[in-house]
mmCIF file of C-alpha atoms in Angstrom:
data_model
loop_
_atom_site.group_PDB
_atom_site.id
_atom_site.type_symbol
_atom_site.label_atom_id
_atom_site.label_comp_id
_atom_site.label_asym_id
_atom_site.label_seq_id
_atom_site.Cartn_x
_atom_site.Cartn_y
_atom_site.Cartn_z
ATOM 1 C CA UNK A 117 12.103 -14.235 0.986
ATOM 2 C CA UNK A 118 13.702 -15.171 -2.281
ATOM 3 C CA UNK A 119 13.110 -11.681 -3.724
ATOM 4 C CA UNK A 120 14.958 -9.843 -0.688
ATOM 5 C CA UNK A 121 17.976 -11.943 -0.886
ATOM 6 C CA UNK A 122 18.052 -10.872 -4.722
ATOM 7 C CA UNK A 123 17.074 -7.502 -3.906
ATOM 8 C CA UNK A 124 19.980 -7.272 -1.725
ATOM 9 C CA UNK A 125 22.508 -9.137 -4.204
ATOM 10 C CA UNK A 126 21.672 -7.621 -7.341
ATOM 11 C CA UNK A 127 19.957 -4.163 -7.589
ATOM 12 C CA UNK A 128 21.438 -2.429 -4.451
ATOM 13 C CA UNK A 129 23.411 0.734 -6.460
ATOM 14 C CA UNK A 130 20.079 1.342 -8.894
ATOM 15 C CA UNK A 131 17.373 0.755 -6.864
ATOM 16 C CA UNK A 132 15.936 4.100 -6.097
ATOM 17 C CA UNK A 133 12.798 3.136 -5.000
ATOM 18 C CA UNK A 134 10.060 0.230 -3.741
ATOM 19 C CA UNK A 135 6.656 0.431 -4.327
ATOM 20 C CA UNK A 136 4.600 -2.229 -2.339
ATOM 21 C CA UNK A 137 1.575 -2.914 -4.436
ATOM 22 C CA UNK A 138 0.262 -6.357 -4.177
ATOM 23 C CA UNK A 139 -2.719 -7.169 -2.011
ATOM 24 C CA UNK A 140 -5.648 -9.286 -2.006
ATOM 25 C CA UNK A 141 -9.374 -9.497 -0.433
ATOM 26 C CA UNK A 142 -11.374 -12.394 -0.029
ATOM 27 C CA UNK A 143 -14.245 -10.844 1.455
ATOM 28 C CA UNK A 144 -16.376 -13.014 3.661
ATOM 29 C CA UNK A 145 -17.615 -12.815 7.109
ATOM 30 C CA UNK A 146 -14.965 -13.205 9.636
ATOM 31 C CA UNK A 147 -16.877 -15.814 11.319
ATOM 32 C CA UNK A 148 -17.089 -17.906 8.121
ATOM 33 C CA UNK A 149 -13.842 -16.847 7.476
ATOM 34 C CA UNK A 150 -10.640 -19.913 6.923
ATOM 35 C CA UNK A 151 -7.784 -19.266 8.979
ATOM 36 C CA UNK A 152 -5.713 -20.371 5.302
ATOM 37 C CA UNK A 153 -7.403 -16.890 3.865
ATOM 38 C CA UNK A 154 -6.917 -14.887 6.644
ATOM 39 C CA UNK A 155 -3.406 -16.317 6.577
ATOM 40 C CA UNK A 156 -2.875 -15.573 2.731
ATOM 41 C CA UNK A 157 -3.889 -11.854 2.974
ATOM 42 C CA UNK A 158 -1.614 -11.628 6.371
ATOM 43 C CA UNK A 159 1.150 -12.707 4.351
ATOM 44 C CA UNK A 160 0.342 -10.987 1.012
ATOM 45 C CA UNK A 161 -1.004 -7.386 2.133
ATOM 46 C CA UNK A 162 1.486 -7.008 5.372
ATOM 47 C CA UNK A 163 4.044 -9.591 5.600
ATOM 48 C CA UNK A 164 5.157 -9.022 2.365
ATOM 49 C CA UNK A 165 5.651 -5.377 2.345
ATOM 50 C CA UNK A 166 7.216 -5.652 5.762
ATOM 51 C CA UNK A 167 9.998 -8.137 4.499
ATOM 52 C CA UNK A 168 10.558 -5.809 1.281
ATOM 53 C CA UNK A 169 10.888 -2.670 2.947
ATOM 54 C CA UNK A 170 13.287 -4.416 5.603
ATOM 55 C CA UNK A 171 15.426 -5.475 2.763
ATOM 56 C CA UNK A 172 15.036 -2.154 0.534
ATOM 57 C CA UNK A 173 15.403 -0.268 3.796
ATOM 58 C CA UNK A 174 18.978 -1.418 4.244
ATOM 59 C CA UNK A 175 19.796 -0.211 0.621
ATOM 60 C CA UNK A 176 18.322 2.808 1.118
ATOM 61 C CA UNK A 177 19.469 3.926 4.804
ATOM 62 C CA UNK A 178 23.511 3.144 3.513
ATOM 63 C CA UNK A 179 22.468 4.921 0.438
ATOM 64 C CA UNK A 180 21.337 7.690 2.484
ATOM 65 C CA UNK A 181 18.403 8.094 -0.593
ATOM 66 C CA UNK A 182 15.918 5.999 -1.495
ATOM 67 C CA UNK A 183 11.634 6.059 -1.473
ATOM 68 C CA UNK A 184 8.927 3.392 0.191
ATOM 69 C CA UNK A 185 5.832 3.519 -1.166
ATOM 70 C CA UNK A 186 3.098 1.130 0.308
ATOM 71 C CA UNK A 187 -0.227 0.875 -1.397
ATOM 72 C CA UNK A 188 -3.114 0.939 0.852
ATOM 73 C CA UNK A 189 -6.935 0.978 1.233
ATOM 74 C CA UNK A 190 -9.503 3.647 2.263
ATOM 75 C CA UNK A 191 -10.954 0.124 3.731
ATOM 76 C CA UNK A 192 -8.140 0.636 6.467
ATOM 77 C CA UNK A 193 -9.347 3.381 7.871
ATOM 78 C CA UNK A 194 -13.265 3.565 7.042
ATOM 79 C CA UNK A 195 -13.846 -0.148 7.586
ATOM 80 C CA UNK A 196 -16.245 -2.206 5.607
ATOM 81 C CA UNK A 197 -18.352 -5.463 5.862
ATOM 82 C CA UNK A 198 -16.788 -8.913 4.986
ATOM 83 C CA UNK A 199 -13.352 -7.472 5.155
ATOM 84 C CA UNK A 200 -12.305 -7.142 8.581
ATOM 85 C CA UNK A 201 -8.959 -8.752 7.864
ATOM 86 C CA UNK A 202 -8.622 -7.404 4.654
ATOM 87 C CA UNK A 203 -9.322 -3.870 6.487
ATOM 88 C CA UNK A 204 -6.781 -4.876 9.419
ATOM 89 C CA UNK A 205 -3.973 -5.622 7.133
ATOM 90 C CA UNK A 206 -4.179 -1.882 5.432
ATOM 91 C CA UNK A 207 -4.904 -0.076 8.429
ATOM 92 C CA UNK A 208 -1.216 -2.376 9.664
ATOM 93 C CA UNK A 209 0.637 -1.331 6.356
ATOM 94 C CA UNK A 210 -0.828 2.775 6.957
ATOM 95 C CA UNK A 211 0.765 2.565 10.492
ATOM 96 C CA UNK A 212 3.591 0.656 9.778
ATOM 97 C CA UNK A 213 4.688 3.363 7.035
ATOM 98 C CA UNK A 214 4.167 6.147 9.332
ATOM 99 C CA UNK A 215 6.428 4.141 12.489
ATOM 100 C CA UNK A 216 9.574 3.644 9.510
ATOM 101 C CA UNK A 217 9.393 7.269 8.589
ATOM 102 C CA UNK A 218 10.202 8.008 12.216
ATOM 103 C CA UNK A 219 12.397 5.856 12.435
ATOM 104 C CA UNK A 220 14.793 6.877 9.642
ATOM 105 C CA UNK A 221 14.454 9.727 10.949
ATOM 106 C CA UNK A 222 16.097 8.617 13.603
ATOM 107 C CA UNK A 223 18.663 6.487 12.445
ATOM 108 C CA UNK A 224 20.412 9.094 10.595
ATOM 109 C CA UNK A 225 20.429 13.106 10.118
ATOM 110 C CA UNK A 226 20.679 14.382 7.003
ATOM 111 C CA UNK A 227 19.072 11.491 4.805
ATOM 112 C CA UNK A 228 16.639 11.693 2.260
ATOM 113 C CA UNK A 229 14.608 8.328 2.870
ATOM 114 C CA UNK A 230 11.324 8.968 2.586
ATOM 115 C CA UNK A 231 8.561 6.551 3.264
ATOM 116 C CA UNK A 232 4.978 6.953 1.717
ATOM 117 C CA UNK A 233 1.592 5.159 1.950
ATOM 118 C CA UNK A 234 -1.156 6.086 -0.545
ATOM 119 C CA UNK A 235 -4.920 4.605 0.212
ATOM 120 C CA UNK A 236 -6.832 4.091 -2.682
ATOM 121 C CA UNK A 237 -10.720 4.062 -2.898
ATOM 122 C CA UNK A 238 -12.409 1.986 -5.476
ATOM 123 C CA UNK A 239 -10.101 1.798 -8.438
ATOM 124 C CA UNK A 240 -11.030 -0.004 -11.593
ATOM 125 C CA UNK A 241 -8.207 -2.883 -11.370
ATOM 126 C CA UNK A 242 -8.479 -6.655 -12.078
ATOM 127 C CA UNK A 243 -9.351 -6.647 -8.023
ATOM 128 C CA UNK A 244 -12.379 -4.464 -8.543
ATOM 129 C CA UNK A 245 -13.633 -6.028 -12.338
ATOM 130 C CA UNK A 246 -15.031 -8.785 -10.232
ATOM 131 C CA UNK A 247 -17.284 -7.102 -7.651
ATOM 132 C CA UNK A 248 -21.483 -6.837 -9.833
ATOM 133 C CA UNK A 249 -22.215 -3.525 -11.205
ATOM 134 C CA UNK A 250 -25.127 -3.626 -8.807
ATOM 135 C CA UNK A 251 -22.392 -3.100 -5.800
ATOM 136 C CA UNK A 252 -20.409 -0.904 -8.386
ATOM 137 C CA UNK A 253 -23.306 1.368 -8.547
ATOM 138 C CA UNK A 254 -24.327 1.300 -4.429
ATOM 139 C CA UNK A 255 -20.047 3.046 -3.935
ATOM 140 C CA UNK A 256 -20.262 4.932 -6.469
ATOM 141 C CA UNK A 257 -23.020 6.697 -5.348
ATOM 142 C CA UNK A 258 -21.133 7.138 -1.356
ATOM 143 C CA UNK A 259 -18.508 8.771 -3.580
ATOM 144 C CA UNK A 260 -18.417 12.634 -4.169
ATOM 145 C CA UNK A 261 -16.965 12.429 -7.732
ATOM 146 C CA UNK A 262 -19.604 9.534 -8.063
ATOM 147 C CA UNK A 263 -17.454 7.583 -10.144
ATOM 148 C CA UNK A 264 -14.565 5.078 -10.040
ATOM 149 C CA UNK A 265 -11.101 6.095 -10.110
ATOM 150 C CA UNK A 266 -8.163 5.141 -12.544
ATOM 151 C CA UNK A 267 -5.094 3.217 -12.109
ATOM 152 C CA UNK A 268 -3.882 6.026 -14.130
ATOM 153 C CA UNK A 269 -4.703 8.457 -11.510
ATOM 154 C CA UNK A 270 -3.138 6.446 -9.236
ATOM 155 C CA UNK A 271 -0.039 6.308 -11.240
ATOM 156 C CA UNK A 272 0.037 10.258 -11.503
ATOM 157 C CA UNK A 273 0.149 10.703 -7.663
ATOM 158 C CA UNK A 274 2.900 8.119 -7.179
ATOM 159 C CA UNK A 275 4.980 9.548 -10.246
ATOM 160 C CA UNK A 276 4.369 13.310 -7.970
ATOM 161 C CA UNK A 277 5.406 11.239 -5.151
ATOM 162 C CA UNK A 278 8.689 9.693 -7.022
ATOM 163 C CA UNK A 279 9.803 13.504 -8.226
ATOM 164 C CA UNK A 280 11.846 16.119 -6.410
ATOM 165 C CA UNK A 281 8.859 18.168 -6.224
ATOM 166 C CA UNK A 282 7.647 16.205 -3.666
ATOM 167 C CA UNK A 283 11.022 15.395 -1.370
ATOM 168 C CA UNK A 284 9.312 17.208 1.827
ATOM 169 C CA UNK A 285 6.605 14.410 2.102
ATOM 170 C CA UNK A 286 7.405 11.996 4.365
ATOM 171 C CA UNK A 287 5.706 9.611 6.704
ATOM 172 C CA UNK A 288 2.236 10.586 5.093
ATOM 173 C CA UNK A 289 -0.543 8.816 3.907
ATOM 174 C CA UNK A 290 -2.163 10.404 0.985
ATOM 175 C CA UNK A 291 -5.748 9.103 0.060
ATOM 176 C CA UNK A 292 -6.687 8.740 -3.593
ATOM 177 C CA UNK A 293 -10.687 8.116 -3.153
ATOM 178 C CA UNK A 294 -12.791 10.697 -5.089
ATOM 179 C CA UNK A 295 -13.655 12.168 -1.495
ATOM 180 C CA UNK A 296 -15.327 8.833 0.154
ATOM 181 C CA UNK A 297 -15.844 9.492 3.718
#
């Protein structure tokens, strides 16, 4: 909350773009699962985004320019054991980026407000250091490339995204998981 009400004050003629990028798991099975940590990763992985698009939305729809990009997971669509809310909270930010592409759409003619989602596959972050290399091993081997990917991969396609080159991509959610099915 604090962050949108600076958002709004202070960065409104710069701000260009948002790129939602925060999100936790705390994978355990749902029955064992706290309501305080389903909660948190309500909050973190869809709340969150929600309130900061809301608030970067408004900048960008007066502006009549301006990019949303939401980070999600291949977990959101594919699904995966011990993260059923983690899973429901990316397949909620995939659909809610497609539902505010429409609707800028339809809010104004003419603008060039674009929103994104990209839905990354296993990743080698701080997120992913934790998981054993005995799990490491059992994706990697579900994974075409049969690897892990970069956060400088990821940073490529969102840079693509960011550029003029890509100003007819809208609405979509573009997957960044070595080809996991």
């Amino acid at each position: 909350k604090n962050f949108c009400v600076t958002l709004k004050k202070n960065y409104s003629k710069d701000l260009f773009c948002i790129i939602n990028n925060a999100g936790i798991t705390l994978d355990k099975a749902l029955m064992y699962q706290p309501e305080s940590e389903i909660d948190k990763m309500l909050q973190l992985n869809l709340k969150a985004p929600i309130m900061i698009s809301k608030a970067a939305f408004k900048i960008f729809h007066s502006k009549k320019k301006g990019i949303i990009i939401n980070v999600s997971s291949a977990i959101g669509e594919l699904g995966n054991a011990f993260q059923c809310v983690y899973a429901a909270t990316k397949a909620g930010l995939t659909g809610f980026t497609k539902s505010l592409a429409r609707e800028a759409g339809e809010l104004s003619d003419g603008n060039d407000v674009r929103i994104l989602s990209v839905s990354l596959g296993y990743i080698e972050t701080g997120m992913t250091e934790k998981i054993p290399d005995s799990f490491k091993e059992k994706y990697k081997s579900h994974i075409p490339l049969k690897r892990l990917g970069q956060a400088s991969e990821v940073a490529g396609v969102i840079a693509f995204l960011l550029s003029d080159e890509a100003s007819y991509i809208n609405g979509s959610d573009i997957k960044i998981n070595g080809g996991i099915i």
